[in-house]
């Protein structure tokens, strides 16, 4: 997506800690670490903290 749009900088959010770590490794392996800022967080429609339940995430992302 970055190369298709010729983006110079991308800010990405990944709230799940395991996927965050895997995404960082993937970015480095593909030479994107200098163009992508990955934040271990999520974004919502209201200004408040929420508790995310990742207990059944394996059903949706089985890796």
Coordinates of C-alpha atoms in Angstrom, one line a residue:
X1 CA 0.0 0.0 0.0
X2 CA 2.8 2.4 0.8
X3 CA 4.5 1.9 -2.6
X4 CA 1.2 2.0 -4.5
X5 CA 0.4 5.5 -3.0
X6 CA 4.0 6.8 -2.9
X7 CA 3.6 7.6 0.7
X8 CA 6.6 9.1 2.5
X9 CA 5.3 8.3 6.0
X10 CA 2.6 6.1 7.4
X11 CA 1.2 5.9 10.9
X12 CA -0.3 2.5 11.8
X13 CA -2.0 1.3 14.9
X14 CA -2.0 -2.2 16.3
X15 CA -3.5 -2.8 19.7
X16 CA -2.7 -6.5 20.1
X17 CA 0.8 -6.8 21.6
X18 CA 1.7 -10.1 19.8
X19 CA 0.7 -8.8 16.4
X20 CA 2.4 -5.5 17.1
X21 CA 5.7 -7.3 17.6
X22 CA 5.2 -9.5 14.5
X23 CA 4.4 -6.4 12.5
X24 CA 7.5 -4.6 13.6
X25 CA 9.6 -7.6 12.5
X26 CA 7.8 -7.7 9.2
X27 CA 8.3 -4.0 8.6
X28 CA 12.1 -4.3 9.3
X29 CA 12.4 -7.4 7.0
X30 CA 10.7 -5.5 4.2
X31 CA 12.7 -2.3 4.6
X32 CA 9.7 -0.3 5.8
X33 CA 10.8 0.6 9.3
X34 CA 12.0 4.1 8.2
X35 CA 8.6 4.9 6.5
X36 CA 6.1 3.4 9.0
X37 CA 5.5 4.5 12.5
X38 CA 3.7 1.6 14.3
X39 CA 1.9 2.5 17.5
X40 CA 0.8 -0.2 20.0
X41 CA -2.6 1.4 20.5
X42 CA -6.1 1.6 19.2
X43 CA -8.3 4.5 18.2
X44 CA -11.9 5.1 19.1
X45 CA -14.7 7.6 18.5
X46 CA -14.6 8.9 22.1
X47 CA -11.9 10.3 24.4
X48 CA -11.7 7.6 27.0
X49 CA -9.8 4.4 28.0
X50 CA -11.3 1.0 27.3
X51 CA -10.3 -2.5 28.1
X52 CA -9.8 -4.7 25.1
X53 CA -10.4 -8.4 25.4
X54 CA -7.9 -10.4 23.2
X55 CA -8.8 -13.8 24.7
X56 CA -10.4 -15.2 21.6
X57 CA -8.3 -13.3 19.0
X58 CA -6.8 -16.7 17.8
X59 CA -10.2 -17.4 16.2
X60 CA -9.7 -14.3 13.9
X61 CA -5.9 -14.3 13.5
X62 CA -4.7 -18.0 13.9
X63 CA -0.9 -17.5 13.6

